Tab-separated table of C-alpha atoms and ligand atoms in Angstrom:
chain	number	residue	atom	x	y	z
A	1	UNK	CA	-17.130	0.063	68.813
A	2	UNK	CA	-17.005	2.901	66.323
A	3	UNK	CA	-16.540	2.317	62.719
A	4	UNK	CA	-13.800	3.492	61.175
A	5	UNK	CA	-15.888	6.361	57.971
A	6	UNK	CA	-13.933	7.641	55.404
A	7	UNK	CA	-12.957	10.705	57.163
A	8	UNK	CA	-10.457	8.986	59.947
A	9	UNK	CA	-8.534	7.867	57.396
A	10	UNK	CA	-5.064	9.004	58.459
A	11	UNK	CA	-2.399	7.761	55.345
A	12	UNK	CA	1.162	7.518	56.237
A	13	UNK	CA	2.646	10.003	53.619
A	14	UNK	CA	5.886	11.442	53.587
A	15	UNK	CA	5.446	13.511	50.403
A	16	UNK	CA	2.292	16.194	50.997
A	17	UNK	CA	2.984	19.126	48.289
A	18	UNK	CA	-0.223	20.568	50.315
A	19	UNK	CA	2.352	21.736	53.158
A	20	UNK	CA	3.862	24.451	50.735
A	21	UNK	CA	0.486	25.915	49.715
A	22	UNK	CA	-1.206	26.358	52.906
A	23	UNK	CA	0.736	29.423	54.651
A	24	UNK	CA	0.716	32.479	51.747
A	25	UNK	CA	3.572	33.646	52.695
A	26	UNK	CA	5.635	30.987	51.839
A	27	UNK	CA	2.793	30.022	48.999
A	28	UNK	CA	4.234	33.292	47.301
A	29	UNK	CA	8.111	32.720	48.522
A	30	UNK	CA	7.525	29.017	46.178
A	31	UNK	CA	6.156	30.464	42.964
A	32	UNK	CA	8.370	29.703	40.447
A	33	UNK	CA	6.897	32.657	37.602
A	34	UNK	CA	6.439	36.150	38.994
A	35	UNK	CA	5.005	38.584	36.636
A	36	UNK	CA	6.846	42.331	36.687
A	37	UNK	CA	5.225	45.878	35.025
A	38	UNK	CA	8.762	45.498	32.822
A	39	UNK	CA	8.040	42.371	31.696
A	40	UNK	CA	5.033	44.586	29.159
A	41	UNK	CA	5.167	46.056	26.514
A	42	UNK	CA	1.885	48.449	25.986
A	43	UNK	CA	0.327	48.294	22.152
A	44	UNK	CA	-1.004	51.921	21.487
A	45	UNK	CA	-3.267	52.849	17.896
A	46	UNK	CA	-2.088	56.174	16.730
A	47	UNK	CA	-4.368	58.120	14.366
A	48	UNK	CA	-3.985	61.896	13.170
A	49	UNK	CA	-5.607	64.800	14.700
A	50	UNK	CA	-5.461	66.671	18.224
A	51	UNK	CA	-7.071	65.911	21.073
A	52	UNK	CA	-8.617	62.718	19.538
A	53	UNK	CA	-9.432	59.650	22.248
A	54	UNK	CA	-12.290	57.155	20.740
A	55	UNK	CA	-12.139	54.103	22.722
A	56	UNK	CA	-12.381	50.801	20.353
A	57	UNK	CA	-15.597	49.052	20.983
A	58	UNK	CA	-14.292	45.670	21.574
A	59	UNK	CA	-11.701	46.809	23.366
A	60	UNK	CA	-12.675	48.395	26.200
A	61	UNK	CA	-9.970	51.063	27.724
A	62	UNK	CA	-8.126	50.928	24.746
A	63	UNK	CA	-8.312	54.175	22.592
A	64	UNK	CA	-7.056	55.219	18.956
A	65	UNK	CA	-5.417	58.908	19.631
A	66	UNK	CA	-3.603	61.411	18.335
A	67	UNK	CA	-0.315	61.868	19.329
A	68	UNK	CA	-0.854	64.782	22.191
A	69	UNK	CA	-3.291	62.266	23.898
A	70	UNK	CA	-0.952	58.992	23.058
A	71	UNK	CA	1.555	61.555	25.412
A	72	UNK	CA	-0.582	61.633	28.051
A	73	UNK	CA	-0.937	57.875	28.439
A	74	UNK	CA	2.775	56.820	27.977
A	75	UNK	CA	3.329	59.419	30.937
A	76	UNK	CA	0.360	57.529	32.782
A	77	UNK	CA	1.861	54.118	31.495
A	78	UNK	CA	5.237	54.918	32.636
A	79	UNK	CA	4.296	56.291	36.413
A	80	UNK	CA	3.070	52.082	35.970
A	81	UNK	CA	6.285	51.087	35.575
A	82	UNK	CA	5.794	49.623	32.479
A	83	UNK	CA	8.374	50.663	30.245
A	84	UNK	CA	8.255	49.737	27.026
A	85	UNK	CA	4.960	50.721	24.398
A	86	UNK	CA	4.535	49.164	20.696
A	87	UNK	CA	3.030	51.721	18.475
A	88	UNK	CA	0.641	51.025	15.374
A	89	UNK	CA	-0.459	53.949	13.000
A	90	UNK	CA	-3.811	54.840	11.459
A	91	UNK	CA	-2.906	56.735	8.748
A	92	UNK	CA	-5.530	59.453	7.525
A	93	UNK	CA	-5.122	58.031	3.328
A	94	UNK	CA	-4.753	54.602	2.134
A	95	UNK	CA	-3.028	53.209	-1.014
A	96	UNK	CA	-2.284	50.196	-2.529
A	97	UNK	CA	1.336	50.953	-2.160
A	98	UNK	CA	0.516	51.862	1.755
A	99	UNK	CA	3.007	54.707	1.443
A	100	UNK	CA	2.372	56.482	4.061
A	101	UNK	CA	3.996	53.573	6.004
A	102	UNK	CA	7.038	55.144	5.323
A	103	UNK	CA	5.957	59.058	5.168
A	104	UNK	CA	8.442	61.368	7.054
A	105	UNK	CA	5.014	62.610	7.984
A	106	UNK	CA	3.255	60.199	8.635
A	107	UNK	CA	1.497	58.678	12.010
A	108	UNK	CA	3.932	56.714	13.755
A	109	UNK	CA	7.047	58.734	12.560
A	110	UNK	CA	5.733	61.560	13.907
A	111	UNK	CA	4.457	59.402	17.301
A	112	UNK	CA	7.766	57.925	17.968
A	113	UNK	CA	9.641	61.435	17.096
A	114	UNK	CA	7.271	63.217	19.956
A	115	UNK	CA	7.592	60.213	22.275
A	116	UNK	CA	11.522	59.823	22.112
A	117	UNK	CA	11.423	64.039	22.691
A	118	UNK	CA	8.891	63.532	25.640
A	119	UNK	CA	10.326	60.801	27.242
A	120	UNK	CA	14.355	59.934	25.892
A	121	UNK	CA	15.605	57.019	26.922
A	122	UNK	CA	12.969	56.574	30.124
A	123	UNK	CA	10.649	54.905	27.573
A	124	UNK	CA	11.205	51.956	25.184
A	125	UNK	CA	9.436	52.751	21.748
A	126	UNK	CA	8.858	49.526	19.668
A	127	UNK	CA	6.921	50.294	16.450
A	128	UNK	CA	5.191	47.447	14.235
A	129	UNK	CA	6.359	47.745	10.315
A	130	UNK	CA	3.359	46.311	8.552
A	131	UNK	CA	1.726	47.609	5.323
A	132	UNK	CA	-2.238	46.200	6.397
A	133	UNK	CA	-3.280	49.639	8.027
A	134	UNK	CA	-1.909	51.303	5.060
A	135	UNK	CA	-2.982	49.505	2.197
A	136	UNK	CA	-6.439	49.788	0.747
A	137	UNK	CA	-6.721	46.343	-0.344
A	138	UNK	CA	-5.578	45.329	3.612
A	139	UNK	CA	-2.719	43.374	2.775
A	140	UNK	CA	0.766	43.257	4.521
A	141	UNK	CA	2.135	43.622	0.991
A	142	UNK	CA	1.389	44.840	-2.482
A	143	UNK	CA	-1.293	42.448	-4.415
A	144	UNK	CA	-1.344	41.784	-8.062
A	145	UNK	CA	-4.204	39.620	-9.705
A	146	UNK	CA	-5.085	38.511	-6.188
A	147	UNK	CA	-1.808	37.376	-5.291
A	148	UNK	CA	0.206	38.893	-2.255
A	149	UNK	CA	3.883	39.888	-3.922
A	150	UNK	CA	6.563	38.698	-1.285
A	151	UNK	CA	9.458	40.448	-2.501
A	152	UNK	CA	7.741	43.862	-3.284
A	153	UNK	CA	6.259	43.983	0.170
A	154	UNK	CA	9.829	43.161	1.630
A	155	UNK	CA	11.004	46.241	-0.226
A	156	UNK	CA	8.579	48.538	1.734
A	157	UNK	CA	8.778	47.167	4.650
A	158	UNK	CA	13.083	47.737	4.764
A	159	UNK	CA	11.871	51.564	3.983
A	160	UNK	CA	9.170	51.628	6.408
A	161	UNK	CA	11.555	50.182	8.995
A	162	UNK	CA	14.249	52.657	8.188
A	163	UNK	CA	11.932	55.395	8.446
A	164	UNK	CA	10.930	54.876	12.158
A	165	UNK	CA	14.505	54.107	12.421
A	166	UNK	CA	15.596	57.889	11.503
A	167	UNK	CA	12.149	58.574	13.516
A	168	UNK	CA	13.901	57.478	16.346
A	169	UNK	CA	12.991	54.220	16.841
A	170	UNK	CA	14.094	52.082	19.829
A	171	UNK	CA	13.332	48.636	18.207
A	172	UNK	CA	11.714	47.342	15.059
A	173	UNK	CA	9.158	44.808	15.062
A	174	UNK	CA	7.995	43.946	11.448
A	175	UNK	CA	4.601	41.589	11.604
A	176	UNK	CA	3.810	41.142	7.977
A	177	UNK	CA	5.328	37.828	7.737
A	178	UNK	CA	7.009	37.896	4.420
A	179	UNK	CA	9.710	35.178	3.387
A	180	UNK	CA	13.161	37.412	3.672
A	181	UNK	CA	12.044	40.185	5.369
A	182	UNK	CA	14.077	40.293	8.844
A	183	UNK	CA	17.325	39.760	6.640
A	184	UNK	CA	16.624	42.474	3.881
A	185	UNK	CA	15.535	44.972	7.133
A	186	UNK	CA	18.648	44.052	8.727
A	187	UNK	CA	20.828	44.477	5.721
A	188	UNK	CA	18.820	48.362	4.950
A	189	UNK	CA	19.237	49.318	8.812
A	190	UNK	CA	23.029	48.541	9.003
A	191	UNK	CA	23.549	49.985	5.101
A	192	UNK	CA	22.503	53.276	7.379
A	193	UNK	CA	24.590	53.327	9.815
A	194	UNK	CA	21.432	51.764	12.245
A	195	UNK	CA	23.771	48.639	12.785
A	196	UNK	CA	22.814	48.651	16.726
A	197	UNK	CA	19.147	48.601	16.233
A	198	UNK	CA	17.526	45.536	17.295
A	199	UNK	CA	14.925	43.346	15.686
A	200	UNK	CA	11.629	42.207	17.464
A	201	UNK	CA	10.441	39.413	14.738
A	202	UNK	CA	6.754	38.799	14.774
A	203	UNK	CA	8.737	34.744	13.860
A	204	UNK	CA	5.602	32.355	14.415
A	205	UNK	CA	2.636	35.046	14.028
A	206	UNK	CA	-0.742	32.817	12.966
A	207	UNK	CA	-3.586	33.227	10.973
A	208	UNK	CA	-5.719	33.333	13.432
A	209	UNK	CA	-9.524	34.397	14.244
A	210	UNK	CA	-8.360	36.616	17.576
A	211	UNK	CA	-6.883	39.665	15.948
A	212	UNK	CA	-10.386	40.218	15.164
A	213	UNK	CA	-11.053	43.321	17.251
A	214	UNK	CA	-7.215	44.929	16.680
A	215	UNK	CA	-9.146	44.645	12.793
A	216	UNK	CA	-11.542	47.191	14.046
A	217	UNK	CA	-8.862	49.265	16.172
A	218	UNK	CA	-6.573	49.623	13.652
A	219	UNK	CA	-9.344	49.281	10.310
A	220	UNK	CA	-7.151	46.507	8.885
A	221	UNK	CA	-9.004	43.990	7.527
A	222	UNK	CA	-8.467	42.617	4.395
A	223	UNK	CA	-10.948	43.947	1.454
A	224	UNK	CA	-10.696	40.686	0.152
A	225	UNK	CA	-9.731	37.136	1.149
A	226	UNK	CA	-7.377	36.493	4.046
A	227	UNK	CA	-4.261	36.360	5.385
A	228	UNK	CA	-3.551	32.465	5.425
A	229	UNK	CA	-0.889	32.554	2.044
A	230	UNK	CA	1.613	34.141	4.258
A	231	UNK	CA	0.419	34.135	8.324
A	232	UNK	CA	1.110	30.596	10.197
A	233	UNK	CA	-1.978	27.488	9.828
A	234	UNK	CA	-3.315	26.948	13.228
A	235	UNK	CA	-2.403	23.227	13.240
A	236	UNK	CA	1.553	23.862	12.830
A	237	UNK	CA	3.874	23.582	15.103
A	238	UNK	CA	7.437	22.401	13.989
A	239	UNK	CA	7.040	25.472	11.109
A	240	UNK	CA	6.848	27.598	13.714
A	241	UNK	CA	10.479	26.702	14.986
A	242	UNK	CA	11.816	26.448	11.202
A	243	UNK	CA	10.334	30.171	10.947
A	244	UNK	CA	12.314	31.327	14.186
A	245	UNK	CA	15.353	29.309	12.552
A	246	UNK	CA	15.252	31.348	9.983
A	247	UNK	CA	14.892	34.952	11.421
A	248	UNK	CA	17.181	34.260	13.451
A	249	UNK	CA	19.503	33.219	10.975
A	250	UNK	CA	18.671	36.604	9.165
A	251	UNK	CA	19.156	38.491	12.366
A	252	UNK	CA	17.018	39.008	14.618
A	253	UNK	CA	17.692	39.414	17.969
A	254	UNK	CA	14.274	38.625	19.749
A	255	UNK	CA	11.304	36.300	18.181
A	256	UNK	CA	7.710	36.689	19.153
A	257	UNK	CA	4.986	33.724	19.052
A	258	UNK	CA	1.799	35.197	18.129
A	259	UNK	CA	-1.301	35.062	19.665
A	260	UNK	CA	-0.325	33.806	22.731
A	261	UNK	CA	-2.657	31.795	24.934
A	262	UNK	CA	-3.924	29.133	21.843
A	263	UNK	CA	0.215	28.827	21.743
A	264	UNK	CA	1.589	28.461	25.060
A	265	UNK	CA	3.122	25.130	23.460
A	266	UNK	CA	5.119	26.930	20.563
A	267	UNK	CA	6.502	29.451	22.877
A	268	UNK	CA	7.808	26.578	25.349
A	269	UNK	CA	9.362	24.995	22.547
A	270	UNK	CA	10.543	28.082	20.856
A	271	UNK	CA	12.055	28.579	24.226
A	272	UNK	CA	13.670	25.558	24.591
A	273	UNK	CA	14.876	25.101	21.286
A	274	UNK	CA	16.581	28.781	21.022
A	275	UNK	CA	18.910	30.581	22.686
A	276	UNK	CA	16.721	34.099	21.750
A	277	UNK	CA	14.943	36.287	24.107
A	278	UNK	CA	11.020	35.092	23.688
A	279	UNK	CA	8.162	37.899	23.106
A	280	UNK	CA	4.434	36.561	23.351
A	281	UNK	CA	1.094	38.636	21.678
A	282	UNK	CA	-1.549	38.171	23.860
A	283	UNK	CA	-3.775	39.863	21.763
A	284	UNK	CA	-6.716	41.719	20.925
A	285	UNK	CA	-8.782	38.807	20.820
A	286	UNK	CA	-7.783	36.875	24.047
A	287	UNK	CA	-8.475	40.391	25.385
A	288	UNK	CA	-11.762	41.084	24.381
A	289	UNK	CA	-12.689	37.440	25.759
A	290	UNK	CA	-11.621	38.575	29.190
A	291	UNK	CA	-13.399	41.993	28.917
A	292	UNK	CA	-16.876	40.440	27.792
A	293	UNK	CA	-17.020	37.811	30.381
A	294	UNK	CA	-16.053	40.088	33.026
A	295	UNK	CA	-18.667	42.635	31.833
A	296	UNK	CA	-21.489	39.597	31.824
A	297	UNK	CA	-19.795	38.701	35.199
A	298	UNK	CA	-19.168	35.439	34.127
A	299	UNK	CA	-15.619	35.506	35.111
A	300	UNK	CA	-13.082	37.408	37.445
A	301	UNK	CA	-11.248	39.929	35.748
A	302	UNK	CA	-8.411	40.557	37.798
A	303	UNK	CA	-7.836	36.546	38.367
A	304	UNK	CA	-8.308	35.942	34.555
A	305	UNK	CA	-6.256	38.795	33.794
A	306	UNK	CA	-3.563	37.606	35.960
A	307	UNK	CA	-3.959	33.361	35.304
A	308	UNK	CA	-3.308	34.206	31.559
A	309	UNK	CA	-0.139	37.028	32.163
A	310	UNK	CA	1.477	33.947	34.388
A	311	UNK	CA	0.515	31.431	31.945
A	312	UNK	CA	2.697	33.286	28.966
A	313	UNK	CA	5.428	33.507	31.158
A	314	UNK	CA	5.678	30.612	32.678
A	315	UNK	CA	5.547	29.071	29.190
A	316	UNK	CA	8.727	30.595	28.368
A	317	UNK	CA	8.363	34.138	27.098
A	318	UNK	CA	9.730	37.039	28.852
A	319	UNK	CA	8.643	39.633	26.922
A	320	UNK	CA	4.674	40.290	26.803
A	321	UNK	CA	2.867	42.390	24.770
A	322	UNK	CA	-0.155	42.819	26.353
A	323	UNK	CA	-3.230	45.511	25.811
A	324	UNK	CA	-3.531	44.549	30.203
A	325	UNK	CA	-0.198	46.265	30.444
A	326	UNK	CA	-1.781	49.022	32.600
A	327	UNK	CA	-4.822	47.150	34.218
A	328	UNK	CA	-1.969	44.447	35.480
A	329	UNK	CA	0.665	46.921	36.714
A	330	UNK	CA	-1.849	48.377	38.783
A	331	UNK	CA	-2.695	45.594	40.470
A	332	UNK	CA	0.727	44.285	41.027
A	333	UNK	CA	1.553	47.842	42.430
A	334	UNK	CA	-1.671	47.375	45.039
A	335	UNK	CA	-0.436	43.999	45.571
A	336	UNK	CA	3.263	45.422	46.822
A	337	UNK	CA	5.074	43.572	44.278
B	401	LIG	C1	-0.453	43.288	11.481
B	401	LIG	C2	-0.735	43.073	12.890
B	401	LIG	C3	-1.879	42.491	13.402
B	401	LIG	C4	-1.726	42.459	14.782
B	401	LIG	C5	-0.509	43.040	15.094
B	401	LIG	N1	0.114	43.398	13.892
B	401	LIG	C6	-3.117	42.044	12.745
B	401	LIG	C7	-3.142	41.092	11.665
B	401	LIG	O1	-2.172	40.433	11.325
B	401	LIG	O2	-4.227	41.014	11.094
B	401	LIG	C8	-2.745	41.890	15.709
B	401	LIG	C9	-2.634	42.237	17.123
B	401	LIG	C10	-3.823	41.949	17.919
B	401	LIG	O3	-4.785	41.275	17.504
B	401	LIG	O4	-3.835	42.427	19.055
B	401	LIG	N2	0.209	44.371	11.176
């Protein structure tokens, strides 16, 4: 008489989640987080110039341009279906002011004024309102005897905000993480008559070690010291929903969590906690991770790519800013979604 081996085991199971992942079909009709080209938002680098297109070397297939080339690529990102672009200036002189932040001349208020012309209301045009690509020192605000002056850097930012604003601005998103700033930008934007523009607030945004290459994109590293006396410590989690408490409170009317993937646990509870729409950053860093290791071969692109997109959202953000905008449209168009 045979023997019963460990494979005739038969159990007597009623419950077999197995049964639902077998056929794809219905595999795909149970996922509970599908990723859309609208749920992106594409981060462009705008520098002065024509005809300028120098890819960033950590971060491959994405380019600083000048506006007729940024043109050519929102057209490109568009035919994606992705609908929405963030854009960040390079400005050709630096200050410790950072006044060309809020130029009528300068990078992005020209970029957004040739973008809303090129494209109306087909395209959504976000634009960040920081001072650390302006600045010489690096900072998101003015510094005096090493210190980083809150209320001074508020004060630019409400005119650099207003300026894209007049630019033509579709949203705001200020990133510079000063105490006060969403309520002193809303208070400037309705004071000029921009009382239906809304507010993308960079809420939890983190001092963290993956906005390394963006440094190099956008040359915005601080000369000197860092940015922990005003970005988010790593280990903090319940300041990031007092932060979103409190731009919120001073009006804004969507909070972002940033970077993303090292904080798939603040956005769930930012999420839960608030009745806001959610933006996530996954960015340049957690970007450049997936690039290299595809480029070694040492991981799938396309499946890493996509793990991490689902991952954002199914943590609770609907709104992701993402340098894979393009790379993950395409595949979800070649996938028939
Ligand atoms: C600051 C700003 C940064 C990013 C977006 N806005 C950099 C920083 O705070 O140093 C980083 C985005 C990225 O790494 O992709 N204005």
């Amino acid at each position: 008489m045979a023997k019963s081996t460990t494979y005739d085991v038969r159990l007597e199971l009623v419950h077999r989640p197995r049964r639902l992942r077998e056929n794809p079909i219905l595999r795909s009709m149970v996922e509970e987080t599908r990723l859309s080209p609208r749920d992106f938002v594409y981060p462009m680098f705008l520098c002065e110039g024509r005809k300028v297109r120098a890819e960033v070397p950590s971060m491959p297939g994405i380019y600083r341009q000048s506006v007729d080339k940024a043109l050519e690529e929102m057209e490109e990102t568009l035919s994606l279906g992705v609908r929405a672009v963030i854009l960040f200036g390079i400005p050709s002189r630096k200050d410790p002011l950072g006044k060309e932040a809020y130029a009528p001349q300068g990078i992005i208020q020209k970029g957004v004024r040739a973008a809303k012309k090129a494209f109306g209301s087909d395209l959504l045009v976000i634009t960040d309102v920081c001072l650390c690509e302006y600045t010489d020192h690096g900072h998101c605000a003015p510094v005096s005897e090493g210190r980083i002056l809150n209320d001074a850097g508020v004060a630019i930012h409400c005119k650099t905000a207003l300026s894209h604003a007049e630019a033509g601005a579709d949203v705001v998103a200020p990133s510079d993480m000063m105490d006060g700033r969403v309520g002193a930008i809303r208070a400037s934007l309705d004071d000029a008559g921009f009382e239906h523009l809304p507010i993308l607030a960079y809420s939890a945004k983190y001092a963290s070690a993956f906005y390394g290459p963006f440094r190099d994109a956008a040359d915005s590293a601080p000369q000197f010291g860092d940015r922990r006396s005003y970005q988010m410590d790593p280990p903090n989690a319940e300041e990031a929903l007092k932060e979103v408490a409190l731009d919120i409170e001073e009006g804004a009317d969507i909070v972002m969590v940033k970077p993303a993937l090292p904080y798939l646990d603040v956005i769930r509870r930012v999420k839960e906690t608030f009745q806001v729409p959610v933006a996530a950053y996954n960015v340049s860093g957690e970007y450049a991770m997936v690039k290299a290791a595809a480029r070694l071969g040492w991981l799938d692109h396309d499946r890493a790519m996509m793990e991490s997109l689902t991952a954002i959202k199914r943590a609770g953000a609907s709104i992701l800013l993402t340098y894979f905008a393009k790379d993950a449209a395409r595949l979800l168009r070649n996938q028939g979604v």
